[in-house]
Coordinates of C-alpha atoms in Angstrom, one line a residue:
Chain A
M6 CA 0.1 0.3 -0.1
L7 CA 1.5 3.2 -0.8
E8 CA 1.3 5.6 2.4
R9 CA 0.7 9.3 1.4
Y10 CA 3.6 11.6 2.8
Y11 CA 2.5 15.3 3.8
H12 CA 5.8 17.1 4.2
S13 CA 6.3 20.4 5.9
V14 CA 9.5 21.1 4.4
T15 CA 9.6 22.3 1.0
L16 CA 11.6 23.4 -1.2
D17 CA 11.8 26.7 -2.9
R18 CA 12.5 26.0 -6.9
E19 CA 13.4 29.6 -8.0
K20 CA 16.1 29.8 -5.2
C21 CA 17.7 26.6 -5.4
K22 CA 21.0 26.9 -7.3
G23 CA 21.9 23.3 -6.9
C24 CA 24.9 23.1 -4.9
T25 CA 25.6 20.3 -3.0
N26 CA 24.9 21.6 1.1
C27 CA 21.8 20.1 1.7
I28 CA 22.0 16.8 0.1
K29 CA 25.2 16.3 2.1
R30 CA 24.0 16.8 5.3
C31 CA 20.5 15.4 4.8
P32 CA 20.3 12.1 7.6
T33 CA 18.6 10.2 5.8
E34 CA 20.3 11.1 2.3
A35 CA 16.3 12.3 1.3
I36 CA 17.6 14.8 -1.3
R37 CA 18.7 14.7 -4.9
F38 CA 19.5 17.0 -7.6
A39 CA 17.3 16.6 -10.8
D40 CA 17.8 19.0 -13.5
G41 CA 19.9 21.1 -11.3
K42 CA 17.5 21.5 -8.6
A43 CA 17.0 19.7 -5.7
R44 CA 14.1 17.0 -5.2
I45 CA 13.1 15.7 -2.0
I46 CA 12.6 12.2 -1.6
A47 CA 8.9 12.3 0.0
E48 CA 9.5 8.7 1.5
R49 CA 12.5 9.2 3.6
C50 CA 12.3 13.0 5.1
I51 CA 12.0 13.1 8.6
D52 CA 10.9 16.8 9.2
C53 CA 14.4 17.4 10.6
G54 CA 15.1 20.9 9.2
E55 CA 18.6 20.6 8.6
C56 CA 18.2 21.5 5.0
I57 CA 16.8 24.6 5.6
R58 CA 19.1 25.2 8.3
V59 CA 22.2 24.8 5.7
C60 CA 20.8 26.3 2.8
P61 CA 22.8 29.1 1.8
Y62 CA 20.2 30.6 -0.6
H63 CA 17.1 30.0 1.7
A64 CA 15.6 27.8 -0.4
K65 CA 14.4 25.5 1.6
V66 CA 11.7 26.5 3.5
A67 CA 9.0 25.4 6.2
I68 CA 5.1 25.2 5.2
T69 CA 3.1 26.5 8.2
D70 CA -0.3 28.1 9.2
P71 CA -0.5 32.0 8.8
L72 CA -1.0 34.0 11.8
S73 CA -4.5 34.7 9.9
S74 CA -6.1 31.2 9.7
I75 CA -6.7 31.5 13.6
K76 CA -9.6 33.3 12.0
D77 CA -10.9 30.3 10.4
F78 CA -12.5 29.6 14.0
K79 CA -15.0 30.9 16.4
Y80 CA -12.4 30.9 18.7
A81 CA -8.4 30.1 18.7
I82 CA -6.1 29.2 21.8
A83 CA -2.8 30.0 21.3
L84 CA -0.3 26.6 22.5
P85 CA 3.0 28.5 22.6
A86 CA 6.0 26.0 22.9
P87 CA 8.3 26.7 25.8
T88 CA 11.1 28.0 23.1
L89 CA 9.1 30.7 22.6
Y90 CA 9.9 32.1 26.1
G91 CA 13.6 32.3 25.3
Q92 CA 13.0 34.6 22.2
F93 CA 12.8 37.5 23.7
E94 CA 15.4 40.0 24.6
K95 CA 14.2 42.5 26.6
V96 CA 11.4 40.8 28.3
H97 CA 11.8 39.0 31.9
N98 CA 8.4 37.9 32.4
L99 CA 6.5 35.5 31.3
E100 CA 3.1 36.7 32.0
D101 CA 3.8 39.3 29.3
I102 CA 4.4 36.6 26.3
L103 CA 1.4 34.9 27.3
A104 CA -0.9 38.4 27.3
G105 CA 0.7 39.8 24.7
L106 CA -0.3 36.2 22.5
K107 CA -3.5 37.2 23.6
L108 CA -3.3 40.7 22.8
L109 CA -2.7 39.3 19.0
G110 CA -6.0 37.9 18.7
F111 CA -6.0 34.5 20.7
D112 CA -9.6 34.1 23.3
E113 CA -6.9 31.4 25.7
V114 CA -3.3 30.6 26.4
Y115 CA -2.3 28.0 27.2
E116 CA 1.2 26.6 28.0
V117 CA 2.5 23.6 26.4
A118 CA 5.3 23.6 29.3
R119 CA 2.4 23.0 31.3
A120 CA 1.1 20.0 28.8
A121 CA 4.8 19.1 29.8
D122 CA 4.7 19.0 33.2
Y123 CA 1.7 16.0 33.0
V124 CA 3.9 14.3 30.1
S125 CA 6.6 14.2 32.8
A126 CA 4.6 12.6 34.8
F127 CA 2.8 10.6 32.6
A128 CA 6.2 9.5 31.4
Q129 CA 7.4 8.9 34.8
R130 CA 5.0 6.0 35.3
E131 CA 4.4 4.6 32.0
M132 CA 8.4 4.0 32.9
E133 CA 8.3 2.6 36.4
K134 CA 5.9 0.1 34.4
R135 CA 8.1 -0.8 32.0
R136 CA 10.7 -2.8 33.5
G137 CA 13.7 -4.2 31.2
N138 CA 14.6 -2.7 27.5
R139 CA 16.3 -0.4 28.8
P140 CA 17.1 2.3 27.7
L141 CA 13.7 3.9 26.8
I142 CA 13.6 6.5 24.3
S143 CA 11.6 9.5 24.7
S144 CA 9.1 10.3 21.8
A145 CA 9.3 14.2 22.4
C146 CA 11.4 14.7 19.0
P147 CA 9.1 14.2 16.4
A148 CA 12.2 14.0 13.8
I149 CA 14.1 11.8 16.0
V150 CA 10.7 9.2 16.4
R151 CA 10.9 9.2 12.3
L152 CA 14.7 9.0 12.0
I153 CA 13.9 5.3 14.0
Q154 CA 11.6 4.5 12.1
V155 CA 13.1 5.0 9.1
R156 CA 17.1 4.1 10.1
F157 CA 16.9 2.3 13.7
P158 CA 13.4 0.2 13.3
E159 CA 14.8 -2.3 15.9
L160 CA 15.0 0.2 18.5
I161 CA 10.9 1.3 17.7
N162 CA 10.1 -0.8 21.4
N163 CA 12.5 1.2 23.3
I164 CA 10.2 4.5 22.4
I165 CA 7.5 5.2 25.4
P166 CA 4.4 5.2 23.5
I167 CA 3.4 8.6 25.1
S168 CA 1.2 11.7 23.5
S169 CA 3.4 14.5 23.6
P170 CA 3.1 18.0 25.1
M171 CA 1.7 19.5 21.9
E172 CA -1.1 17.1 21.8
V173 CA -1.9 17.0 25.6
A174 CA -2.2 21.0 25.6
A175 CA -4.7 20.8 22.9
Q176 CA -6.8 18.5 24.8
I177 CA -6.6 19.8 28.2
A178 CA -7.1 23.9 26.4
K179 CA -9.8 23.2 24.4
K180 CA -11.7 21.3 27.0
T181 CA -11.7 23.8 29.4
F182 CA -11.9 26.3 27.0
C183 CA -15.4 24.8 26.1
E184 CA -16.3 24.5 29.9
K185 CA -15.7 27.5 30.8
R186 CA -17.2 29.3 28.1
G187 CA -20.2 26.8 26.6
V188 CA -19.4 26.1 23.4
R189 CA -18.9 23.5 21.3
A190 CA -15.8 22.1 20.3
E191 CA -16.0 22.2 16.5
E192 CA -16.2 26.0 17.4
V193 CA -12.5 26.2 18.9
G194 CA -9.2 26.0 17.0
A195 CA -6.0 24.9 18.9
F196 CA -3.1 26.7 17.3
F197 CA 0.8 25.4 18.5
I198 CA 3.2 27.6 18.2
T199 CA 6.5 25.9 16.3
P200 CA 9.8 26.2 16.3
C201 CA 10.5 23.8 13.9
A202 CA 8.8 21.9 11.2
A203 CA 8.6 18.4 11.9
K204 CA 5.6 19.7 14.3
M205 CA 3.7 20.6 11.5
T206 CA 4.0 17.4 9.8
V207 CA 3.4 15.1 12.5
V208 CA 0.1 17.3 13.2
K209 CA -1.3 16.8 9.5
N210 CA 0.7 13.3 9.7
P211 CA 0.3 12.3 12.8
I212 CA 2.5 9.4 15.1
G213 CA 0.4 7.1 17.1
M214 CA -2.7 8.5 16.6
D215 CA -5.0 8.9 13.2
K216 CA -5.8 12.4 14.3
S217 CA -4.3 15.4 15.6
F218 CA -6.3 17.9 18.4
V219 CA -4.1 20.9 17.0
D220 CA -6.0 22.8 14.4
G221 CA -2.8 24.7 12.8
C222 CA 1.1 25.4 13.6
I223 CA 2.4 29.0 13.2
S224 CA 5.8 29.4 13.3
I225 CA 7.8 31.4 16.4
M226 CA 9.8 33.2 13.2
D227 CA 6.2 34.3 11.9
I228 CA 4.7 35.7 15.3
Y229 CA 8.1 36.6 16.8
G230 CA 7.3 40.7 15.0
P231 CA 3.9 41.2 15.8
L232 CA 4.0 39.2 19.5
C233 CA 7.0 42.3 20.0
S234 CA 5.1 44.7 19.2
K235 CA 2.0 43.5 21.6
I236 CA 3.7 42.3 24.7
R237 CA 4.9 46.5 24.6
R238 CA 1.2 47.0 25.3
V239 CA 0.7 44.4 27.5
T240 CA -0.2 46.2 30.9
S241 CA -1.9 43.9 33.2
A242 CA -0.3 40.9 33.5
K243 CA -3.0 37.9 34.0
D244 CA -2.9 34.7 35.4
L245 CA -1.7 32.7 32.8
Q246 CA 1.4 31.9 33.4
T247 CA 0.6 28.3 34.8
A248 CA 4.0 25.7 34.2
T249 CA 6.6 24.7 36.5
A250 CA 10.4 25.5 36.2
L251 CA 10.5 21.7 34.9
G252 CA 7.9 21.5 32.4
V253 CA 9.4 25.1 31.2
G254 CA 12.7 23.6 30.8
W255 CA 11.2 21.2 28.1
A256 CA 12.6 24.0 25.5
N257 CA 16.3 22.7 25.9
S258 CA 18.4 19.5 25.6
G259 CA 18.4 17.6 28.9
G260 CA 15.1 19.1 30.1
E261 CA 13.0 16.3 29.5
G262 CA 15.0 14.1 31.5
R263 CA 15.4 15.9 34.0
A264 CA 11.5 16.8 34.0
L265 CA 11.2 13.0 34.8
Q266 CA 14.0 13.2 37.6
Q267 CA 15.7 10.8 35.5
E268 CA 19.4 9.9 37.5
N269 CA 20.7 7.9 34.8
F270 CA 19.9 10.0 31.7
L271 CA 21.6 11.2 28.7
A272 CA 20.6 13.7 26.5
V273 CA 21.7 14.2 23.2
D274 CA 21.1 17.4 20.6
G275 CA 21.4 17.8 17.0
I276 CA 20.4 15.1 14.6
H277 CA 24.1 14.0 13.5
N278 CA 24.3 13.5 17.3
V279 CA 21.7 11.6 18.0
I280 CA 22.1 9.0 15.4
Q281 CA 25.9 8.0 16.9
V282 CA 24.7 7.3 20.1
L283 CA 21.3 5.1 18.3
E284 CA 24.2 2.9 16.8
E285 CA 24.9 2.8 19.6
I286 CA 22.3 1.6 21.5
E287 CA 21.4 -0.4 18.5
N288 CA 24.7 -2.4 19.0
G289 CA 23.5 -2.9 22.7
K290 CA 26.2 -0.8 23.7
L291 CA 24.0 2.1 26.3
S292 CA 21.8 -0.9 28.0
D293 CA 22.6 0.7 31.4
L294 CA 21.4 3.8 30.9
D295 CA 17.6 4.1 32.0
F296 CA 17.0 6.7 29.8
F297 CA 17.7 8.1 26.4
E298 CA 16.3 12.0 24.9
G299 CA 17.3 12.4 21.5
L300 CA 17.0 16.0 19.9
S301 CA 17.5 16.9 16.5
C302 CA 18.1 20.6 17.4
I303 CA 21.0 22.0 18.3
G304 CA 20.9 22.6 21.8
G305 CA 16.9 21.3 21.6
C306 CA 13.9 22.8 20.8
V307 CA 14.9 26.0 20.8
G308 CA 17.6 25.3 18.2
G309 CA 14.7 24.5 16.2
P310 CA 14.5 26.1 11.9
L311 CA 11.8 28.4 12.9
V312 CA 13.3 30.3 16.0
F313 CA 13.7 34.1 15.8
E314 CA 16.8 33.8 17.9
N315 CA 20.4 32.3 18.3
S316 CA 19.6 28.6 19.5
F317 CA 22.5 29.4 22.5
V318 CA 21.5 33.0 23.4
A319 CA 18.2 31.4 24.1
Q320 CA 19.0 28.5 25.7
N321 CA 20.5 31.0 28.0
R322 CA 17.1 33.0 28.5
V323 CA 15.3 29.6 28.8
R324 CA 17.8 28.7 31.7
R325 CA 17.3 32.3 33.7
L326 CA 13.6 32.4 33.0
I327 CA 12.4 29.3 34.4
A328 CA 13.5 30.9 37.7
K329 CA 10.9 32.9 37.4
A330 CA 7.7 29.9 36.2
K331 CA 5.2 30.0 39.2
G332 CA 3.5 27.1 38.5
T333 CA 2.5 24.4 41.8
P334 CA 3.8 20.7 41.0
L335 CA 1.0 18.5 39.4
S336 CA -0.5 16.4 42.7
E337 CA -1.4 12.9 42.1
E338 CA -4.9 13.7 41.4
E339 CA -4.4 16.3 39.0
I340 CA -2.6 13.0 37.2
D341 CA -4.9 10.0 37.7
K342 CA -8.0 13.6 36.3
Q343 CA -5.5 13.3 33.1
M344 CA -5.0 10.3 32.7
S345 CA -8.8 9.3 32.6
S346 CA -10.0 12.0 30.4
I347 CA -7.3 13.1 27.4
V348 CA -5.3 10.4 25.1
W349 CA -1.9 10.1 26.7
T350 CA -0.7 7.3 25.3
F351 CA -0.6 6.3 21.7
Q352 CA -3.6 4.8 19.9
K353 CA -1.8 3.1 17.1
E354 CA 1.6 1.4 16.8
I355 CA 4.9 2.8 15.3
A356 CA 5.5 0.9 12.6
P357 CA 8.8 0.7 10.6
K358 CA 9.5 2.7 7.3
P359 CA 11.9 0.8 5.6
V360 CA 12.5 2.9 3.2
M361 CA 15.9 2.2 2.6
K362 CA 15.7 -1.3 1.4
L363 CA 16.3 -2.1 -2.1
A364 CA 14.1 -4.4 -3.1
E365 CA 11.1 -6.6 -1.6
D366 CA 12.6 -9.8 -2.8
L367 CA 15.5 -10.7 -1.0
S368 CA 17.1 -12.2 -4.2
V369 CA 16.2 -9.6 -5.6
A370 CA 18.0 -7.2 -2.8
I371 CA 21.1 -9.2 -2.9
K372 CA 22.0 -9.0 -6.7
K373 CA 21.3 -5.6 -6.5
M374 CA 23.6 -5.3 -3.5
E375 CA 26.5 -7.2 -5.4
E376 CA 26.1 -4.5 -8.4
M377 CA 26.4 -2.0 -6.0
N378 CA 29.3 -2.8 -4.2
A379 CA 30.7 -3.7 -8.2
I380 CA 29.6 0.2 -9.1
F381 CA 30.7 1.7 -5.9
E382 CA 33.9 0.0 -6.5
Q383 CA 34.7 2.0 -10.0
L384 CA 33.3 5.5 -8.6
P385 CA 36.0 7.9 -7.3
G386 CA 35.7 7.9 -4.2
M387 CA 35.2 11.8 -3.4
D388 CA 31.9 11.8 -2.2
C389 CA 31.8 15.6 -4.3
G390 CA 27.9 15.2 -4.8
S391 CA 28.3 16.7 -8.6
C392 CA 26.3 13.6 -10.1
G393 CA 23.4 14.7 -7.4
S394 CA 23.6 12.1 -5.0
P395 CA 24.9 12.7 -1.9
N396 CA 28.3 10.6 -2.0
C397 CA 29.2 7.8 -4.2
R398 CA 27.8 5.0 -2.9
A399 CA 25.0 6.9 -2.8
L400 CA 25.0 7.2 -6.5
A401 CA 26.0 3.3 -6.9
E402 CA 22.6 3.2 -4.9
D403 CA 20.7 5.2 -6.8
I404 CA 22.3 2.9 -10.2
V405 CA 21.0 0.3 -9.3
R406 CA 17.6 1.9 -8.6
G407 CA 17.7 3.0 -11.5
Y408 CA 17.4 6.5 -10.9
A409 CA 20.8 6.9 -12.0
T410 CA 23.5 6.0 -14.7
E411 CA 27.3 5.9 -14.3
M412 CA 27.4 9.4 -16.6
D413 CA 26.1 11.3 -14.2
C414 CA 29.5 11.2 -12.2
I415 CA 31.9 13.8 -13.7
F416 CA 34.7 12.2 -13.4
K417 CA 33.6 9.4 -15.3
L418 CA 32.3 11.3 -17.8
K419 CA 35.1 13.3 -18.5
E420 CA 37.2 9.4 -18.6
K421 CA 34.5 8.7 -20.9
V422 CA 35.1 11.5 -23.1
K423 CA 38.7 11.3 -23.1
S424 CA 38.5 7.5 -24.2
L425 CA 36.3 8.7 -27.3
A426 CA 38.3 12.0 -28.2
Q427 CA 41.5 9.3 -27.8
E428 CA 39.6 6.7 -30.5
M429 CA 38.3 9.9 -32.8
I430 CA 42.3 10.8 -32.7
E431 CA 42.8 7.1 -33.6
L432 CA 40.5 6.8 -35.5
A433 CA 41.2 9.8 -37.9
E434 CA 44.7 8.6 -38.2
K435 CA 43.4 5.2 -39.5
I436 CA 41.0 6.8 -42.6
P437 CA 43.3 7.6 -45.4
L438 CA 43.1 11.2 -46.7
G439 CA 41.3 11.3 -50.3
K440 CA 44.1 13.9 -51.5
D441 CA 46.7 11.1 -50.5
K442 CA 44.7 8.9 -52.6
A443 CA 43.9 10.3 -55.5
G444 CA 47.4 12.0 -55.7
G445 CA 49.1 8.7 -54.8
E446 CA 50.3 5.9 -57.4
V447 CA 48.3 4.0 -58.5
G448 CA 48.6 0.6 -56.5
E449 CA 49.0 -3.0 -58.2
Chain B
M23 CA 14.6 -24.6 0.1
E24 CA 15.5 -24.7 -3.2
T25 CA 16.7 -21.2 -5.4
T26 CA 16.7 -21.5 -8.9
D27 CA 19.6 -18.9 -8.8
E28 CA 21.6 -17.9 -6.5
A29 CA 21.8 -15.0 -5.3
T30 CA 25.3 -14.3 -3.5
M31 CA 26.8 -11.1 -2.0
S32 CA 29.9 -10.7 -0.6
K33 CA 31.8 -7.9 0.8
Y34 CA 35.1 -8.0 2.1
Y35 CA 37.2 -5.3 5.6
S36 CA 41.1 -5.4 6.0
I37 CA 40.7 -4.7 9.8
E38 CA 44.0 -2.7 11.1
P39 CA 45.7 -3.7 14.2
G40 CA 45.8 -1.7 17.0
N41 CA 43.5 1.0 15.3
F42 CA 40.9 2.0 17.6
I43 CA 40.1 4.6 15.7
L44 CA 38.6 2.7 12.7
A45 CA 37.5 0.5 15.1
G46 CA 34.2 -0.9 14.4
E47 CA 34.0 0.8 10.9
A48 CA 33.6 -2.4 9.3
A49 CA 30.6 -3.5 11.6
E50 CA 29.1 0.1 11.0
Q51 CA 29.2 -1.1 7.2
I52 CA 27.9 -4.6 7.3
K53 CA 24.8 -3.4 9.7
K54 CA 24.0 -1.1 6.8
I55 CA 24.1 -3.2 3.6
L56 CA 21.7 -5.6 5.9
K57 CA 19.5 -2.6 6.9
Q58 CA 19.1 -2.1 2.6
L59 CA 18.8 -5.8 2.0
G60 CA 16.0 -5.6 4.2
I61 CA 17.1 -7.9 6.6
D62 CA 14.6 -8.7 10.0
A63 CA 15.7 -6.4 12.7
A64 CA 15.7 -8.1 15.8
L65 CA 18.3 -10.3 13.4
I66 CA 20.1 -7.8 12.3
R67 CA 21.0 -6.7 15.8
K68 CA 22.5 -10.2 16.8
V69 CA 24.5 -9.9 13.5
A70 CA 25.8 -6.0 14.7
I71 CA 26.7 -7.4 17.7
A72 CA 28.8 -10.5 17.0
S73 CA 30.2 -8.6 14.2
Y74 CA 31.6 -5.8 16.2
E75 CA 33.0 -8.4 18.9
A76 CA 34.6 -9.8 15.9
E77 CA 35.9 -6.6 14.6
M78 CA 37.2 -5.4 18.2
N79 CA 39.1 -9.1 18.6
L80 CA 40.8 -8.3 15.6
V81 CA 41.9 -4.7 16.3
I82 CA 42.8 -5.8 19.9
H83 CA 44.2 -9.2 19.3
S84 CA 45.5 -9.6 15.8
V85 CA 48.6 -8.8 13.7
G86 CA 45.8 -7.8 11.2
G87 CA 42.8 -9.5 9.5
R88 CA 39.9 -9.1 7.8
L89 CA 36.5 -9.4 7.9
I90 CA 34.1 -11.1 5.0
L91 CA 30.5 -10.6 4.9
N92 CA 28.9 -13.2 2.7
V93 CA 24.9 -13.3 2.2
N94 CA 22.7 -15.8 0.7
P95 CA 19.0 -15.9 0.5
Q96 CA 19.1 -19.0 3.5
E97 CA 21.8 -17.6 5.6
I98 CA 24.3 -14.4 6.7
T99 CA 27.9 -15.4 7.3
I100 CA 30.2 -13.7 8.6
I101 CA 34.7 -14.9 8.9
A102 CA 36.9 -13.4 10.7
Q103 CA 39.6 -14.3 9.9
D104 CA 43.8 -12.9 11.0
D105 CA 47.0 -14.0 10.5
G106 CA 48.4 -14.7 14.0
P107 CA 49.4 -14.5 17.3
G108 CA 47.1 -17.6 17.5
I109 CA 45.0 -19.0 20.4
K110 CA 47.0 -20.7 22.5
D111 CA 43.7 -22.4 24.6
I112 CA 40.7 -21.8 22.5
E113 CA 38.7 -23.6 25.5
L114 CA 39.7 -21.2 27.9
A115 CA 39.3 -18.1 25.5
M116 CA 36.1 -19.4 25.0
K117 CA 34.9 -18.9 28.7
E118 CA 33.2 -15.7 29.7
G119 CA 35.2 -13.3 31.6
Y120 CA 38.7 -14.7 30.3
S121 CA 40.8 -12.2 28.4
T122 CA 44.1 -11.9 27.3
A123 CA 43.9 -8.1 26.1
P124 CA 47.1 -5.8 26.4
D125 CA 46.6 -3.1 29.2
A126 CA 46.4 -0.3 25.7
A127 CA 43.1 -1.7 25.2
R128 CA 41.6 -2.2 28.7
E129 CA 42.6 1.0 29.3
L130 CA 39.7 1.6 26.9
G131 CA 37.4 -0.5 28.1
F132 CA 37.7 -3.6 26.3
G133 CA 38.8 -7.2 27.6
A134 CA 35.8 -8.0 29.3
G135 CA 36.2 -11.5 28.2
M136 CA 32.8 -11.5 26.3
G137 CA 33.9 -11.2 22.9
L138 CA 33.9 -15.1 21.5
P139 CA 31.6 -16.0 24.0
N140 CA 29.0 -13.4 22.7
I141 CA 29.7 -14.0 18.9
K142 CA 29.0 -17.6 19.9
R143 CA 25.6 -16.9 22.2
Y144 CA 24.1 -14.5 18.9
S145 CA 25.1 -16.9 16.3
D146 CA 23.0 -19.7 15.0
R147 CA 26.4 -21.2 14.3
F148 CA 29.9 -20.8 15.1
A149 CA 33.1 -22.0 14.5
I150 CA 36.8 -21.8 15.6
Q151 CA 39.9 -22.9 13.9
S152 CA 43.3 -21.5 15.5
A153 CA 46.6 -22.5 16.9
E154 CA 49.5 -20.7 18.5
G155 CA 52.0 -19.1 16.2
E156 CA 49.4 -19.5 13.1
G157 CA 46.3 -17.5 12.6
T158 CA 42.7 -17.4 13.6
R159 CA 39.5 -18.3 11.7
V160 CA 36.3 -17.7 13.5
E161 CA 32.6 -18.0 11.4
M162 CA 29.8 -17.3 12.3
T163 CA 26.5 -17.4 10.7
F164 CA 22.8 -16.6 11.0
Y165 CA 19.9 -18.4 9.3
L166 CA 17.3 -16.5 7.2
S167 CA 14.8 -18.9 7.1

């Protein structure tokens, strides 16, 4: 069955110069060139946003919803990611940021950081239940979950199957709003204020569930300007801030592990670093670890491709702002209550996506592999990317898959041109000139 | 099981002795190949652990050697072969916790004496041949059907 893939990350063809930056950095080798422009292989893309960051021409873009889309609903709720708090230079009060969101036109604001408090509690209980099979892996970063589906299927069982703070926030916020205002759920739209493209994708194409509770995603980059001017106009700060310091801390790498009260956890950020550690886990070398938090972006969510502020600056600000979080820790009753009224675990299994497979049939795959190895031996091994594949190995793979030919390699092409030219010269020397023939002596 | 046309592939990796920077790369490559072949993830994990141990053995103990991967629709075989110095007492070498790893390797956390026992545990068929002063040949097979 062919699955339809939605991706937030797309290409602006006009801006693409056909350089090799993105194809070489893509962690799933999901980008190729066709006609001098990049092309994203939908089945492989995990929406990590690495290409958005490395493209010098800003040709890789993430499609998110415009701020105006909140008007599609009678009522709109803002669900700010904790990362939003680290974006503002002169704002030292979390309440001001949340009040600013309301001035932008949202009827209500619910902190995803508060939902992170809940998710931390749910995950702690789940970890208690799941003895053995260590380390358990966080499901918070959708790009990492997709990476595991594509490249580390054996580790799927290590993922803690718990809904993300974003999904939990959408449910709690909508329910509370509907009860308070006496309105119908269909009239209310919940909008995640997102630092990344992967969250947008996961709303359209959920992991572990059929349909997302979130109605749209607005990028931090898009909302930053308008929000700044509103924050300046905030006069009285309301009681919108309910998350604890631990919930807000989820914005930074390691924040989730701390919120889960884990002593023996490892937090790794940056997708290429995460891949290295997942390899180790897959080799069974980190089984003494309890919890692994892998985040696609440098610094954690603060390093998302759709944020305004530099990752390290934002990380530091979040660290300082944490002290200002006023939320009280959740009581056991509050946790029980939410657990019985919202969807907090995955409803669907996370399926492996073996998109790297050469063929369905093993015999065919083996033959292709043998052929691929032989082709690879003949390639220059420079991994220049000029052919449009990320490296020589990938070109060999593309050739056996029928997407490329050896002549896509410019070095192979040069060799070929040279040998053809040589043949022409040899041929030219062999051809007797007409003049000689005519003017020469007539042979016997 | 009978196959009409014999599909096989093999790949050869030369392993440098004492080079801990490159150590593990062959096992990594083998893992990648098996994933591209679409081999079951649980089996790949077993092969990955065994081939990593075999590669480390070559790096730590041998004067140099090679790892050879063979795959056909029935089984995956990995042969680890070196040019010496050979194992004095194979029975002892197979015992969990027994190791002759030099200090240089122990300092890096290797030499727990689990290499050969793990290879045997994770493979479906295991064979070892060695003699002091000669090379060692370890063959591990994993069934696919």
